[in-house]
Coordinates of C-alpha atoms in Angstrom, one line a residue:
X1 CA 6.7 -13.1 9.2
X2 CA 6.0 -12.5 5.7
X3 CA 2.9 -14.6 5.4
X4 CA 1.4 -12.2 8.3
X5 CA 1.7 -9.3 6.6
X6 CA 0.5 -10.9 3.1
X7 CA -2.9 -11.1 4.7
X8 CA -3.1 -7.6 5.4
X9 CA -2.0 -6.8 1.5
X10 CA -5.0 -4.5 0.6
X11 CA -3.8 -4.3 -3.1
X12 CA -7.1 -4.5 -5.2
X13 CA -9.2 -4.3 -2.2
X14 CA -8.5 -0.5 -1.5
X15 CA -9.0 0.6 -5.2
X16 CA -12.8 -1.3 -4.6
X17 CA -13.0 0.4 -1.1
X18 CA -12.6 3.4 -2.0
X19 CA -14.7 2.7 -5.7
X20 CA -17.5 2.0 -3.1
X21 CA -16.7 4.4 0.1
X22 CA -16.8 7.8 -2.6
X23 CA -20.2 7.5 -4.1
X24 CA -22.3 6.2 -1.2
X25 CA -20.5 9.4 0.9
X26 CA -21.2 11.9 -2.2
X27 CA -24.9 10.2 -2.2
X28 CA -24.9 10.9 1.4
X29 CA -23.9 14.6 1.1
X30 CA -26.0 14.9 -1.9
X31 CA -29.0 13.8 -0.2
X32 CA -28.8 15.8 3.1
X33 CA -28.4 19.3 1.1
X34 CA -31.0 18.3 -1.0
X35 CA -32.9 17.6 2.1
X36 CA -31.8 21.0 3.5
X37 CA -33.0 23.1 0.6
X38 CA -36.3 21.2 0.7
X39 CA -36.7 22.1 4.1
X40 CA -36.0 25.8 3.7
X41 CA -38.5 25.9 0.6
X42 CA -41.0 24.2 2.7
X43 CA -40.6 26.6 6.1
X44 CA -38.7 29.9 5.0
X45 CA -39.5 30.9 8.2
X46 CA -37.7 27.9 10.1
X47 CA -35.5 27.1 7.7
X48 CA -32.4 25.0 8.0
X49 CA -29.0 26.1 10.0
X50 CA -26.6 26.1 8.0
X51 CA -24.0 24.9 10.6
X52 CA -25.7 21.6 11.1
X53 CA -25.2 21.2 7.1
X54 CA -21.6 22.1 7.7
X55 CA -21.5 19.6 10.9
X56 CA -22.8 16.9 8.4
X57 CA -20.7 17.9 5.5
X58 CA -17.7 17.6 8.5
X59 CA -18.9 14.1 9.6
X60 CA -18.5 12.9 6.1
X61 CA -15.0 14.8 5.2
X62 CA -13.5 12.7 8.7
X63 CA -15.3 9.2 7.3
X64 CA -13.2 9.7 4.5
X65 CA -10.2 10.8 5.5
X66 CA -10.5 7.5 7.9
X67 CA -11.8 5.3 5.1
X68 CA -9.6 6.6 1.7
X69 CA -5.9 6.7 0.9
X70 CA -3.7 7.8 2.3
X71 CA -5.0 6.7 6.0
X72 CA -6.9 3.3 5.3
X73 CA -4.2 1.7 3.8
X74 CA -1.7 2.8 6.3
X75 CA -4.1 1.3 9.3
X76 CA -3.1 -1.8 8.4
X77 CA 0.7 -1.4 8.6
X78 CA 1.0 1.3 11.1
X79 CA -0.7 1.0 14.5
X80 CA -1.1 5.0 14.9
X81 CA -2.6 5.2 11.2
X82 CA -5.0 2.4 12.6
X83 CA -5.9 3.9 16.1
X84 CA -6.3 7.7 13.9
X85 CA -9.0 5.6 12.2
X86 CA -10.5 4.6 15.3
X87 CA -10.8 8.0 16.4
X88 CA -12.1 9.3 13.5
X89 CA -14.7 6.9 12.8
X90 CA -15.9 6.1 16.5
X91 CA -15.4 9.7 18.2
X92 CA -15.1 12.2 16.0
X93 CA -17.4 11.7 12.7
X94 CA -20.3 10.5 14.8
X95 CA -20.1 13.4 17.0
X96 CA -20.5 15.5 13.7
X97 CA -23.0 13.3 12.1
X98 CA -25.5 13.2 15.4
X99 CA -24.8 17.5 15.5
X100 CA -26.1 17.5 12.0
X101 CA -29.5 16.9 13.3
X102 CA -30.4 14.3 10.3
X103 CA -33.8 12.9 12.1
X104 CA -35.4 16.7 12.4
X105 CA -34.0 17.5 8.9
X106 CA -36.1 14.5 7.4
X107 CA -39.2 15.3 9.7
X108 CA -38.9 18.8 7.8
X109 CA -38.1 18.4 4.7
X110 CA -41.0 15.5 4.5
X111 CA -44.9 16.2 3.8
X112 CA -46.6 15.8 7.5
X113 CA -48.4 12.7 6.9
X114 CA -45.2 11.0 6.2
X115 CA -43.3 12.8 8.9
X116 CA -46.3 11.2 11.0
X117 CA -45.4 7.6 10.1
X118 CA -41.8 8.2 10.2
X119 CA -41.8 9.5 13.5
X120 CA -44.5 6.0 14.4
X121 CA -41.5 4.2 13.4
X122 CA -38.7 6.1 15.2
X123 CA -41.3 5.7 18.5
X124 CA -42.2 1.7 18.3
X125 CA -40.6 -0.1 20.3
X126 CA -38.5 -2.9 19.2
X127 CA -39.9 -6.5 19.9
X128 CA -36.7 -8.1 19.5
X129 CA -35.4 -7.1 22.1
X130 CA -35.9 -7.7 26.3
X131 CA -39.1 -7.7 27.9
X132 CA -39.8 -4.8 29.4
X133 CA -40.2 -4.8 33.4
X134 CA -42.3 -3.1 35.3

């Protein structure tokens, strides 16, 4: 029974998880209030709700608490720890995340022409997939 629970050791792996998971969710968090203040600069009048930054802000506080100690560690031991991580990273962080509006914050924070091709690209369909029937 040992050997079963010697491939779930996370020892060194953790410390690099979570050496990876902080910075890309600071950059994350970073990036969308930088996004936010750019698109209150650039439309005072719209501006930016401040709740869908504290959605986002939310999304990424219940990614961590999922992905970081004390709770990713104990997934792999515990199997409450591990379904608490499956809540929080399918149900509840996405369902902050999508509130957060991210697509409209980057069509207004951006200059129109770009918001123009980005929104080309979010409207192409994908030719990988099926064929479309009539």
């Amino acid at each position: 029974m040992n050997d079963m629970h010697s491939l779930h050791d996370q020892g060194s792996a953790s410390s690099l998880g979570a050496a990876v998971t902080v910075p890309v969710l600071l950059a994350a968090a970073v990036g969308y209030l930088l996004s936010a203040r750019r698109a209150r600069y650039r439309k005072p009048a719209q501006g930016w709700n401040r709740g869908r930054s504290a959605s986002f802000l939310s999304g990424l506080a219940l990614l961590a608490v999922a992905l970081l100690p004390p709770l990713a560690p104990t997934a792999h031991t515990d199997f409450r720890g591990h379904m608490a991580q499956h809540l929080l990273i399918g149900m509840y962080a996405p369902l902050a995340l999508v509130l957060s509006a991210p697509v409209t914050l980057v069509l207004r924070a951006l200059p129109p022409a770009q918001a123009r091709r980005v929104t080309a690209v979010l409207l192409t369909k994908s030719r990988c997939g099926p064929a479309d029937t009539p």
